[in-house]
mmCIF file of C-alpha atoms (C1' of nucleotides) in Angstrom:
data_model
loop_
_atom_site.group_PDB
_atom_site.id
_atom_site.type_symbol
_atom_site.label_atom_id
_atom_site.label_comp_id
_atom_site.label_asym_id
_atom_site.label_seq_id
_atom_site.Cartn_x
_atom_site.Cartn_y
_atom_site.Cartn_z
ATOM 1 C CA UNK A 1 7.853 125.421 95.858
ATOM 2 C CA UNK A 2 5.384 127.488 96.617
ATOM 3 C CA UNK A 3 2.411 125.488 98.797
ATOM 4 C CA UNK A 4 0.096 124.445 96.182
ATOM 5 C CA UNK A 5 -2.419 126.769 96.307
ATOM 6 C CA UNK A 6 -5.468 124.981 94.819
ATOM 7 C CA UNK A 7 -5.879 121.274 93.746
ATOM 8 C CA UNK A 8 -9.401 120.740 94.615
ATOM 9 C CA UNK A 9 -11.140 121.319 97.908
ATOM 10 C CA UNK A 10 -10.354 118.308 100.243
ATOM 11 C CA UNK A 11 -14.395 118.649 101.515
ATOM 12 C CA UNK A 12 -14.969 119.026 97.914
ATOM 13 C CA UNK A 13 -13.492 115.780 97.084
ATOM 14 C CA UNK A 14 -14.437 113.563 100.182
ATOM 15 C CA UNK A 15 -17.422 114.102 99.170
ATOM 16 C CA UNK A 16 -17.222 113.450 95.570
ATOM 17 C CA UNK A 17 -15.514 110.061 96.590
ATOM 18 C CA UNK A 18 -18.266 108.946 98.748
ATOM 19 C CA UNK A 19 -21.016 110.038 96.510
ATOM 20 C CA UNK A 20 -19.177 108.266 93.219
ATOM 21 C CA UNK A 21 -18.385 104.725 95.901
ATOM 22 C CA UNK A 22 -22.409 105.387 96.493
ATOM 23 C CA UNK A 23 -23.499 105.400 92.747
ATOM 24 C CA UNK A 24 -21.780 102.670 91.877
ATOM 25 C CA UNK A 25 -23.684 100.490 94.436
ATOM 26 C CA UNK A 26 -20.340 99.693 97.005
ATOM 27 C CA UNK A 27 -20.762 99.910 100.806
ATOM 28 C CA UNK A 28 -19.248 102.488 102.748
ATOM 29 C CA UNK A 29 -17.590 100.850 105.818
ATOM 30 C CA UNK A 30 -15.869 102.959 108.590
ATOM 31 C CA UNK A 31 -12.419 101.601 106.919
ATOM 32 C CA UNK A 32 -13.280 103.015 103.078
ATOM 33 C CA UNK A 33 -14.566 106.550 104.850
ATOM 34 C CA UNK A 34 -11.350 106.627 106.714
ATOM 35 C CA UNK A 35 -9.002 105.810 103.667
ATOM 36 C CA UNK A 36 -11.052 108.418 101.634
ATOM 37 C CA UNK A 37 -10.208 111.044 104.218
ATOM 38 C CA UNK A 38 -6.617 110.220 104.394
ATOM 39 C CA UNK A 39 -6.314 110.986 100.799
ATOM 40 C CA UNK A 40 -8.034 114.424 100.155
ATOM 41 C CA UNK A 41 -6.178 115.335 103.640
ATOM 42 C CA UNK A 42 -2.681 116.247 102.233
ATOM 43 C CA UNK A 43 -1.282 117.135 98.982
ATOM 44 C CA UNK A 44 1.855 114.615 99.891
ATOM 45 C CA UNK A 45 0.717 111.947 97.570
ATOM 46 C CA UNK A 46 0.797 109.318 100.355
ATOM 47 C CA UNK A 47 1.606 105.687 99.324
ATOM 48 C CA UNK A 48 -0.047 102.798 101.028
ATOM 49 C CA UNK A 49 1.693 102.519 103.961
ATOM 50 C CA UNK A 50 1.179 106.402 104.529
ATOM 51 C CA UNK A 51 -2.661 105.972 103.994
ATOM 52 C CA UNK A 52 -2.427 102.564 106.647
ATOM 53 C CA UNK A 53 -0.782 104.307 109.237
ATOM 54 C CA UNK A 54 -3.013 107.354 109.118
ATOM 55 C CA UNK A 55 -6.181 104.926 109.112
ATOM 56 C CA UNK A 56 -4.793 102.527 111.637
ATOM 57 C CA UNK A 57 -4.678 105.625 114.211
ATOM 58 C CA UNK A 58 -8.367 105.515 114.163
ATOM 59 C CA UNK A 59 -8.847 101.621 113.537
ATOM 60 C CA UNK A 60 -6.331 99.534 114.764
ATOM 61 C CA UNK A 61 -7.486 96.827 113.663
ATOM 62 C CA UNK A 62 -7.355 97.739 109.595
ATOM 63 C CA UNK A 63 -4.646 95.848 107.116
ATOM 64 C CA UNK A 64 -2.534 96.560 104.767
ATOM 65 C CA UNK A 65 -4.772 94.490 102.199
ATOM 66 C CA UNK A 66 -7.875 96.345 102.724
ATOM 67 C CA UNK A 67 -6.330 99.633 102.340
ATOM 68 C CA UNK A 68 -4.530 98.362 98.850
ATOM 69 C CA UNK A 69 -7.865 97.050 98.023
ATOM 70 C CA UNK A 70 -9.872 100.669 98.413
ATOM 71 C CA UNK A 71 -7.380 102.540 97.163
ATOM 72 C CA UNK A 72 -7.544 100.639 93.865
ATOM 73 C CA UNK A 73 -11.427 100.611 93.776
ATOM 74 C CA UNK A 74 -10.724 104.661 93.772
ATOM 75 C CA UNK A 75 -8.235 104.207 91.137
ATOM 76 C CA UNK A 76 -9.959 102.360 88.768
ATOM 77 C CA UNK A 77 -13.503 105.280 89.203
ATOM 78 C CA UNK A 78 -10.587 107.720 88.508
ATOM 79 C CA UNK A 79 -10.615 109.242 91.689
ATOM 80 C CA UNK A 80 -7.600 108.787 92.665
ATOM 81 C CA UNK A 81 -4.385 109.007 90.165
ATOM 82 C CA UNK A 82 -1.866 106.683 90.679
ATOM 83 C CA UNK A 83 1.863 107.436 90.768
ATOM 84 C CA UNK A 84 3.905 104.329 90.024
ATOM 85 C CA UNK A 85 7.612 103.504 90.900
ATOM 86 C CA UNK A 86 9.519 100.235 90.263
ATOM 87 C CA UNK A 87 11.967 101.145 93.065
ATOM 88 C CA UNK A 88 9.790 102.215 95.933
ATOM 89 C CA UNK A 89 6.141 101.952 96.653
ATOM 90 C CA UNK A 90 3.466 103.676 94.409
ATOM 91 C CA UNK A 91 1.849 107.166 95.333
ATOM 92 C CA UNK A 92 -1.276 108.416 95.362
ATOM 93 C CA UNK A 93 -3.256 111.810 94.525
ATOM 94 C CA UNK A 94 -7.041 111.970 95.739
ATOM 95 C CA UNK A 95 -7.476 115.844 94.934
ATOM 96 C CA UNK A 96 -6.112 115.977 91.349
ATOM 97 C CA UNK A 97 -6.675 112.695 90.186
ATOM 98 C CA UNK A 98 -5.908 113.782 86.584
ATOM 99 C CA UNK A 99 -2.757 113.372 84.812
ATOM 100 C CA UNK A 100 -0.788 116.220 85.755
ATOM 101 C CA UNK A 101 3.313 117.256 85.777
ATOM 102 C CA UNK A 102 4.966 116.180 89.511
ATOM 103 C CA UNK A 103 8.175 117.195 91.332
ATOM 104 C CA UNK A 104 9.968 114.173 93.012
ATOM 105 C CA UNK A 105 13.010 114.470 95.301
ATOM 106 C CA UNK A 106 15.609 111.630 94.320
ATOM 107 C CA UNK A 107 16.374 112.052 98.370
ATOM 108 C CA UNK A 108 13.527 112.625 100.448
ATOM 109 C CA UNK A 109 10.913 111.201 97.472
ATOM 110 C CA UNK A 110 8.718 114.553 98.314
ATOM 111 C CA UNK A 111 6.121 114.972 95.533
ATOM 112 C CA UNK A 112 4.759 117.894 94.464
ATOM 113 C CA UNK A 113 2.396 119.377 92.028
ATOM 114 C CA UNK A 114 4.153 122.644 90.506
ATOM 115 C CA UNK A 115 2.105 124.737 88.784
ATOM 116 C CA UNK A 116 0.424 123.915 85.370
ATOM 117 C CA UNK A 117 1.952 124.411 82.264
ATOM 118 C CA UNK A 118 -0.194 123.405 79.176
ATOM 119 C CA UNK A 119 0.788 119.809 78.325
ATOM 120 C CA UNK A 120 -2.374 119.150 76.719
ATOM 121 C CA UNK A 121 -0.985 120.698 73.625
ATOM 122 C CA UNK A 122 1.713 118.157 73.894
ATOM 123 C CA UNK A 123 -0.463 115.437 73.940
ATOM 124 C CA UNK A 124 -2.486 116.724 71.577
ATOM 125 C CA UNK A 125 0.840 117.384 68.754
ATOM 126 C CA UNK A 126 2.004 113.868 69.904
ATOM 127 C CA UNK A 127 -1.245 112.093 69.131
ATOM 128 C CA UNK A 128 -0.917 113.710 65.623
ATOM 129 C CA UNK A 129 2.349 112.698 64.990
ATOM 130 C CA UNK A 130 2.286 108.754 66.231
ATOM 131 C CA UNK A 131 -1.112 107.487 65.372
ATOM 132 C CA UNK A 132 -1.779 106.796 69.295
ATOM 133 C CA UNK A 133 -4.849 107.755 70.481
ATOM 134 C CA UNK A 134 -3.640 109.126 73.897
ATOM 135 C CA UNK A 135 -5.488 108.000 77.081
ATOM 136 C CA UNK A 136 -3.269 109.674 79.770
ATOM 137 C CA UNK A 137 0.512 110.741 80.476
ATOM 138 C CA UNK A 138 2.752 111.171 83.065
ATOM 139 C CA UNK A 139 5.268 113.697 83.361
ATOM 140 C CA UNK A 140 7.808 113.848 86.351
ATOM 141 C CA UNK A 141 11.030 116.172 86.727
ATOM 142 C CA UNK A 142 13.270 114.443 89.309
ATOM 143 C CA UNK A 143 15.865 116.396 91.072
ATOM 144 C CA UNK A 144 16.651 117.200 94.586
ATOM 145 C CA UNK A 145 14.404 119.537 96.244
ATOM 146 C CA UNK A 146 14.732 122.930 98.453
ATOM 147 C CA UNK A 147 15.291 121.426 101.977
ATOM 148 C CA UNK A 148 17.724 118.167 100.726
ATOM 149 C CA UNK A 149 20.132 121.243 99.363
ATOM 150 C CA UNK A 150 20.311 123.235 102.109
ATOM 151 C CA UNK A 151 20.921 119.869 104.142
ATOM 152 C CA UNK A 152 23.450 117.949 101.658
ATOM 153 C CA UNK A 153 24.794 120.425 99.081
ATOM 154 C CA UNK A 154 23.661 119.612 95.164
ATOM 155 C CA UNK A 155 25.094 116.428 94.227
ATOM 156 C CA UNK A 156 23.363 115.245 91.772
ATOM 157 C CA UNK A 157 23.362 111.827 94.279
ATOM 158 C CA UNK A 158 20.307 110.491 95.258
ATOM 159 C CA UNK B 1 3.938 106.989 64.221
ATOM 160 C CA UNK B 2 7.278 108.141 61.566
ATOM 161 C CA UNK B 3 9.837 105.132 62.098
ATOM 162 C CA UNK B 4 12.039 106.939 64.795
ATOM 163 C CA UNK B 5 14.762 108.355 61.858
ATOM 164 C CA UNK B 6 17.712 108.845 64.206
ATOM 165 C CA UNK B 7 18.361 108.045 67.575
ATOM 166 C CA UNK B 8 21.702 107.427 67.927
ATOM 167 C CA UNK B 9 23.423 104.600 65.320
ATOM 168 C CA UNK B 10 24.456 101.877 66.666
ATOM 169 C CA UNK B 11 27.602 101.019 66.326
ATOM 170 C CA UNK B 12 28.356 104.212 67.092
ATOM 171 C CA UNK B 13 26.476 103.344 70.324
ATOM 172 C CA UNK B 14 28.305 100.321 70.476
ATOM 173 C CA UNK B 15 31.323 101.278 70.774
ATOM 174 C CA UNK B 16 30.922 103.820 72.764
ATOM 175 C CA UNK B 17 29.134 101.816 75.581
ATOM 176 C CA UNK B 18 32.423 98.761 75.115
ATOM 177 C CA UNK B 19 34.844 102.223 75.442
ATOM 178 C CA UNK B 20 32.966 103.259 78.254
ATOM 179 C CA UNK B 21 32.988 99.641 80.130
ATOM 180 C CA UNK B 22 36.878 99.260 79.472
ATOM 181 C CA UNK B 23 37.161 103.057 80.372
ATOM 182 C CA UNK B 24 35.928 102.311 83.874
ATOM 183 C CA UNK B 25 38.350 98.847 84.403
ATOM 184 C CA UNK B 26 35.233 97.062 83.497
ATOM 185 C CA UNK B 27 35.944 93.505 81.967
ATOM 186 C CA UNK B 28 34.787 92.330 78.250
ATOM 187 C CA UNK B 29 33.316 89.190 78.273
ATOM 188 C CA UNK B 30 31.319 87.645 75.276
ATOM 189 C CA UNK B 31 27.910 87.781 77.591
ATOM 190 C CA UNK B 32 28.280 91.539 78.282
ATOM 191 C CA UNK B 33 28.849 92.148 74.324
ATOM 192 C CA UNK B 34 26.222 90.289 73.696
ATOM 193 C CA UNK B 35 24.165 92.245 75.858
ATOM 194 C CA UNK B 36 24.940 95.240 74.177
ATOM 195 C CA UNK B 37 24.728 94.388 71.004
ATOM 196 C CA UNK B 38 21.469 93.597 71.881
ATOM 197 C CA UNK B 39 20.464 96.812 73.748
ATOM 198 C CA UNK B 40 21.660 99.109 70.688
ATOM 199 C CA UNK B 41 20.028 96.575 67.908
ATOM 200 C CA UNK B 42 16.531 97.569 68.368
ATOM 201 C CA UNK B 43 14.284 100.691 68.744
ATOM 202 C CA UNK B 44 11.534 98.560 70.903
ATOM 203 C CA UNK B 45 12.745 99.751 74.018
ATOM 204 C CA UNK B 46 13.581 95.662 75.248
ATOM 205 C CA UNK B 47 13.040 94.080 78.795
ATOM 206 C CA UNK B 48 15.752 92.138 80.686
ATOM 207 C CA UNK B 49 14.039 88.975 79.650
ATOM 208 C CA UNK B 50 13.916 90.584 76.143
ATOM 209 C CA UNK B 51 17.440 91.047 76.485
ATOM 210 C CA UNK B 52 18.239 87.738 78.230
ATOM 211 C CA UNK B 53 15.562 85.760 75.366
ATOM 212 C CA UNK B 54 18.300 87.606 72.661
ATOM 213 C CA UNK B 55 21.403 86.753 74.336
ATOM 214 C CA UNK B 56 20.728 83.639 75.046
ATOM 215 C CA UNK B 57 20.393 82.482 71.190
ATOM 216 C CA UNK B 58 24.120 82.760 71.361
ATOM 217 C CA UNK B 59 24.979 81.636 74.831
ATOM 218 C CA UNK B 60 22.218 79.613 76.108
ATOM 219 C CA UNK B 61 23.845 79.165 79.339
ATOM 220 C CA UNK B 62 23.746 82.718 80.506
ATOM 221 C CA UNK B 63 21.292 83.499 83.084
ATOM 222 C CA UNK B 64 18.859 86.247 83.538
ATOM 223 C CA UNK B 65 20.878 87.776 86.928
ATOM 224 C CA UNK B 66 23.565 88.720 84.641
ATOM 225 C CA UNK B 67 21.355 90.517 82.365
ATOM 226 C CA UNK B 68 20.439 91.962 85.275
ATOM 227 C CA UNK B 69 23.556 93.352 86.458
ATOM 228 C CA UNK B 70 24.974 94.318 83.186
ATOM 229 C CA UNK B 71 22.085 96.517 82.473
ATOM 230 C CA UNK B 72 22.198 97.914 85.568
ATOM 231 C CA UNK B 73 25.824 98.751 85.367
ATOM 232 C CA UNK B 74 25.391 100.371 82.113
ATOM 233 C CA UNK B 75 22.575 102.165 84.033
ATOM 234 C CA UNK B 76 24.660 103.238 86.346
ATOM 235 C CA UNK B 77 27.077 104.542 83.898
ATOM 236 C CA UNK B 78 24.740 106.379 82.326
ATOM 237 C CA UNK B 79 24.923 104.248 78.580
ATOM 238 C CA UNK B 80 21.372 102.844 79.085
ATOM 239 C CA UNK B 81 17.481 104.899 80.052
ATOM 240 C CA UNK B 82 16.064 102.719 82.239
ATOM 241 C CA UNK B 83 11.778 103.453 82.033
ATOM 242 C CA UNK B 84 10.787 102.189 85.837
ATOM 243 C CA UNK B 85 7.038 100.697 85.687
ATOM 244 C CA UNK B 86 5.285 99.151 88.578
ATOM 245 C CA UNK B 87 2.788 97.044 86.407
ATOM 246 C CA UNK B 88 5.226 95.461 83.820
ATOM 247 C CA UNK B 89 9.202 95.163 83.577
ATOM 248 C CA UNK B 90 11.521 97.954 83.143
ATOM 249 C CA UNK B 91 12.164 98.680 79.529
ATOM 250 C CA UNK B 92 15.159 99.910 78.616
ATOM 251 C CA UNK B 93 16.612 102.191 75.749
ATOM 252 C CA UNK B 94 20.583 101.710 75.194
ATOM 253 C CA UNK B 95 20.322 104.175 71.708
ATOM 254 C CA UNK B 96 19.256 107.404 73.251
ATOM 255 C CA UNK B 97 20.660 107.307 76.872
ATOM 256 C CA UNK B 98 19.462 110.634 78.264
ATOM 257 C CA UNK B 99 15.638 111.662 79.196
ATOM 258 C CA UNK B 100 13.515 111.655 76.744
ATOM 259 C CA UNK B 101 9.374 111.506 75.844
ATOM 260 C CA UNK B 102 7.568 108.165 74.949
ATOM 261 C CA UNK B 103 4.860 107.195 73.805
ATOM 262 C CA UNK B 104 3.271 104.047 75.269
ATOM 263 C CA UNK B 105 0.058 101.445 73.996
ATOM 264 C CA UNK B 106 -1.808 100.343 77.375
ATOM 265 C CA UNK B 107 -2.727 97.383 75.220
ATOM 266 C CA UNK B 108 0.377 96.074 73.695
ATOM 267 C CA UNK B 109 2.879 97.740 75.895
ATOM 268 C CA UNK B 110 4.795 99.057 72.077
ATOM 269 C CA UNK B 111 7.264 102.093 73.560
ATOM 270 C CA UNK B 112 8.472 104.386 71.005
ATOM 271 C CA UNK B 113 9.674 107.926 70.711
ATOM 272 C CA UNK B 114 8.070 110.621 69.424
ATOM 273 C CA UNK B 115 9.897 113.499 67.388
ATOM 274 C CA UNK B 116 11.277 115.731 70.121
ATOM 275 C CA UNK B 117 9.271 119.133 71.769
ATOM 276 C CA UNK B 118 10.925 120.830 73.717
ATOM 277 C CA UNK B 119 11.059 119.788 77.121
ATOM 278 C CA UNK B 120 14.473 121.409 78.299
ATOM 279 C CA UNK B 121 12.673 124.920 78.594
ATOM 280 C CA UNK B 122 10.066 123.377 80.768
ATOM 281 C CA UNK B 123 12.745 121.952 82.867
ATOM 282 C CA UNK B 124 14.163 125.217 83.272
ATOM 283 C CA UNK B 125 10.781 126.594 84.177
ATOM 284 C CA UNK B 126 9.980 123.829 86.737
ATOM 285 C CA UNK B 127 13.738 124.271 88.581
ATOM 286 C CA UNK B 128 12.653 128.031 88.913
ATOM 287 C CA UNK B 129 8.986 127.541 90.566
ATOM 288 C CA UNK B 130 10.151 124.988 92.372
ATOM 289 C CA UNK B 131 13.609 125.512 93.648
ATOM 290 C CA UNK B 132 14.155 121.919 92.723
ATOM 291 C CA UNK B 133 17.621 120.715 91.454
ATOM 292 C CA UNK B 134 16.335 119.177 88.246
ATOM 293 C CA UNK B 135 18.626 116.085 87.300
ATOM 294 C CA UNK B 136 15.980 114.388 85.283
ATOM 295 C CA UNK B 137 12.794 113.859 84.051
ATOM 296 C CA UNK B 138 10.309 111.747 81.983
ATOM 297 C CA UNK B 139 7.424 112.173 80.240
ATOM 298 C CA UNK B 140 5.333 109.603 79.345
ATOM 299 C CA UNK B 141 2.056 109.613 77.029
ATOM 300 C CA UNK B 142 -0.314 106.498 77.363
ATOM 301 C CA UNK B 143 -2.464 105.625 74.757
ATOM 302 C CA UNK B 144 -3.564 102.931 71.963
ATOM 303 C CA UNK B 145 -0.682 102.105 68.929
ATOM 304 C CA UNK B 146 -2.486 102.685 65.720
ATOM 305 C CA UNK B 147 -2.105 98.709 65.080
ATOM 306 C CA UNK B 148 -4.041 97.932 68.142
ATOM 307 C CA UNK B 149 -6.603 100.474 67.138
ATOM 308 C CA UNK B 150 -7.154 98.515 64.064
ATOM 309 C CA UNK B 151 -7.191 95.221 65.690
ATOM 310 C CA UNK B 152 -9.741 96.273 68.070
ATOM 311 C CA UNK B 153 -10.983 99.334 67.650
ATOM 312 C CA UNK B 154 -10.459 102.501 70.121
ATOM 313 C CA UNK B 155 -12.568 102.197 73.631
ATOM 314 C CA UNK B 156 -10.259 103.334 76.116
ATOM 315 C CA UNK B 157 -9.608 100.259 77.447
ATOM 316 C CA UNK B 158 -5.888 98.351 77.908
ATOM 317 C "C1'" DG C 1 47.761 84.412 89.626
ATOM 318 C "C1'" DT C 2 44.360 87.712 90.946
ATOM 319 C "C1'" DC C 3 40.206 89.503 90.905
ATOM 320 C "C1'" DC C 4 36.026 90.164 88.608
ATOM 321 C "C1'" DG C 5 32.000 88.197 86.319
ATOM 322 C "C1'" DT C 6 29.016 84.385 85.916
ATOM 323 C "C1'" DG C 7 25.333 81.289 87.102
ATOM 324 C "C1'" DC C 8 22.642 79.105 90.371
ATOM 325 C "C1'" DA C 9 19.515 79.438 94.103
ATOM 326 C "C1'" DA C 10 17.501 81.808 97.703
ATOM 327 C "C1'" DA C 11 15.883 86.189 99.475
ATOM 328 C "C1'" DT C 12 13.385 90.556 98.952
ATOM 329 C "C1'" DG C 13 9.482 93.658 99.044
ATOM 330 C "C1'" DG C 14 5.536 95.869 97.273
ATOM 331 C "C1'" DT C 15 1.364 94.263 95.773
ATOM 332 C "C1'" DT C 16 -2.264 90.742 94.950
ATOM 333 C "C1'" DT C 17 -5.160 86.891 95.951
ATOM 334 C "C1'" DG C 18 -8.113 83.191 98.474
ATOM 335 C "C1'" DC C 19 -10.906 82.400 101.907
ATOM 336 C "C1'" DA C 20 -13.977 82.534 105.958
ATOM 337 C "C1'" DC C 21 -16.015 85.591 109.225
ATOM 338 C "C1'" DG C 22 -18.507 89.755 110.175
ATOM 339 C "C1'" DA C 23 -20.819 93.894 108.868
ATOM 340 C "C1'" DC C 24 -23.562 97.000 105.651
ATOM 341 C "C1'" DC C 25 -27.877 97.708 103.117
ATOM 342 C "C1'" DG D 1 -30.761 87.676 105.014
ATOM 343 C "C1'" DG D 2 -27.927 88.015 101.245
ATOM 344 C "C1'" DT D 3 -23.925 89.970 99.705
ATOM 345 C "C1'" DC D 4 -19.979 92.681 99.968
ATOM 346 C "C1'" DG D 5 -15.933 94.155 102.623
ATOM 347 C "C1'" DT D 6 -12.528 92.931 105.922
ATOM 348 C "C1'" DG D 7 -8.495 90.758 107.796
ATOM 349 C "C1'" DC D 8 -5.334 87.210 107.819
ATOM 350 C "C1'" DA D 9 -2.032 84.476 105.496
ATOM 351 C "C1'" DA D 10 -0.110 82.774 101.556
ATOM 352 C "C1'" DA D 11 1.059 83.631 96.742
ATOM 353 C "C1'" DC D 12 3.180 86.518 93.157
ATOM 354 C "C1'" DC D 13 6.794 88.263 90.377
ATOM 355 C "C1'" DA D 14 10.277 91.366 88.900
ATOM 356 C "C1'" DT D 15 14.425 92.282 90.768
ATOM 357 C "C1'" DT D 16 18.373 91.681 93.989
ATOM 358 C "C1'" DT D 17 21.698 89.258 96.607
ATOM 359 C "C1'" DG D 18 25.142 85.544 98.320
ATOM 360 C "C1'" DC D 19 28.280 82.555 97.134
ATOM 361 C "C1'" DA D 20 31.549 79.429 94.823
ATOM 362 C "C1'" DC D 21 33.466 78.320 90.440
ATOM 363 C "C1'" DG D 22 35.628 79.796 86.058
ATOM 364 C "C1'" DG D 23 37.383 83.084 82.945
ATOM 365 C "C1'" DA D 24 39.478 87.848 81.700
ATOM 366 C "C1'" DC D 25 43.531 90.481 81.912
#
DNA sequence: GTCCGTGCAAATGGTTTGCACGACC
DNA sequence: GGTCGTGCAAACCATTTGCACGGAC
């Protein structure tokens, strides 16, 4: 994969986060700052844990809760677009927090954003064909990525 | 939304899944049938409790663990999609086995499947960008059901 | 008769919630 | 100073697991 060469700015972002947490009349505390910048700080769509242990380097003192607690705020003002698993923990993306196509090693669970091809149209011919009027979609390709085959051979097991 | 025309039929399904079971040294018993008849009975894309809730009107003593494992066997052998959420239980579709798009209301959680666009080709074009070994996918489009529309009118909201 | 499958109950684990203290505006 | 956010602990809930009995082959 080649390193994602856009998304959005990570400055770009922060501070779209912080001015949208602003608008909408919520506080920003140390903690929320610190979350925001441990999302628009990697493209690895971090999950919870990921975004607590990057915090906690700076504030010890932060939990778990608080962290699941911000994140969702961000979630629910669409900055942040939430990845959801049944058999591990969800994972986020602060600098394209639109629906967009994702890569997902079945080893390593790497995510990555490859670049865009048009699924709008999709949408768009599905929405004509079931009646649905379409909100969002999710689109992942799961497979085993670059480094797990050079380490393990192709498989096809997780 | 066209009532999904084919899919696979179901007894042919049927069968097929029993065959497979025995195939593998797998035992019969009148709770496994049951289970799935029930997966390859319906379009609706059924929970376990769905599942368990059908079963159950013929053996009211079974219990929802061995729902559980059944479907997961059949998972395993590849006879059943399993569609992971993190909000709601898995739904699962024992008719068309193999990846495949959806279409899914936010509001009354209806699954179906839309006619089929080619998604193969954009497989193919992800495993080349990315260097991934594609072994699945799964696209998802999330929307409102033309029923709920009419119930309650379109506002974005689940 | 052997071993697998079942059913019950308890455990699991990511996520959510309730509540009281402390901090932001 | 009033209110919101935090941190702790307990609750939640779909799913999984352990184990002993009973049934499939």
């Amino acid at each position: 994969m080649v390193p994602t060469p856009s998304g959005h700015d990570p400055v770009e972002r922060l501070q779209h986060m912080v001015d949208t947490l602003k608008a909408h009349g919520l506080r920003m505390t140390p903690q929320r700052l610190a979350i925001v910048q441990a999302l628009v700080s990697t493209q690895a769509h971090p999950s919870v844990e990921d975004i607590y242990t990057e915090v906690s380097r700076q504030f010890p003192t932060t939990s778990l809760a608080t962290v699941y607690k911000t994140v969702s705020l961000l979630k629910e003002l669409h900055e942040v677009l939430e990845l959801g698993f049944p058999n591990m923990s969800n994972r986020y993306d602060g600098l394209k927090p639109y629906p967009h196509p994702h890569v997902i090693c079945l080893r390593c669970k790497t995510i990555m954003d490859p670049e865009l091809v048009s699924i709008a149209e999709l949408a768009e011919e599905m929405a004509q064909k079931t009646g649905f009027a379409i909100v969002s979609h999710r689109l992942d390709f799961f497979g085993i990525c670059p480094e797990c085959q050079r380490r393990e051979g192709v498989d096809n097991r997780p």
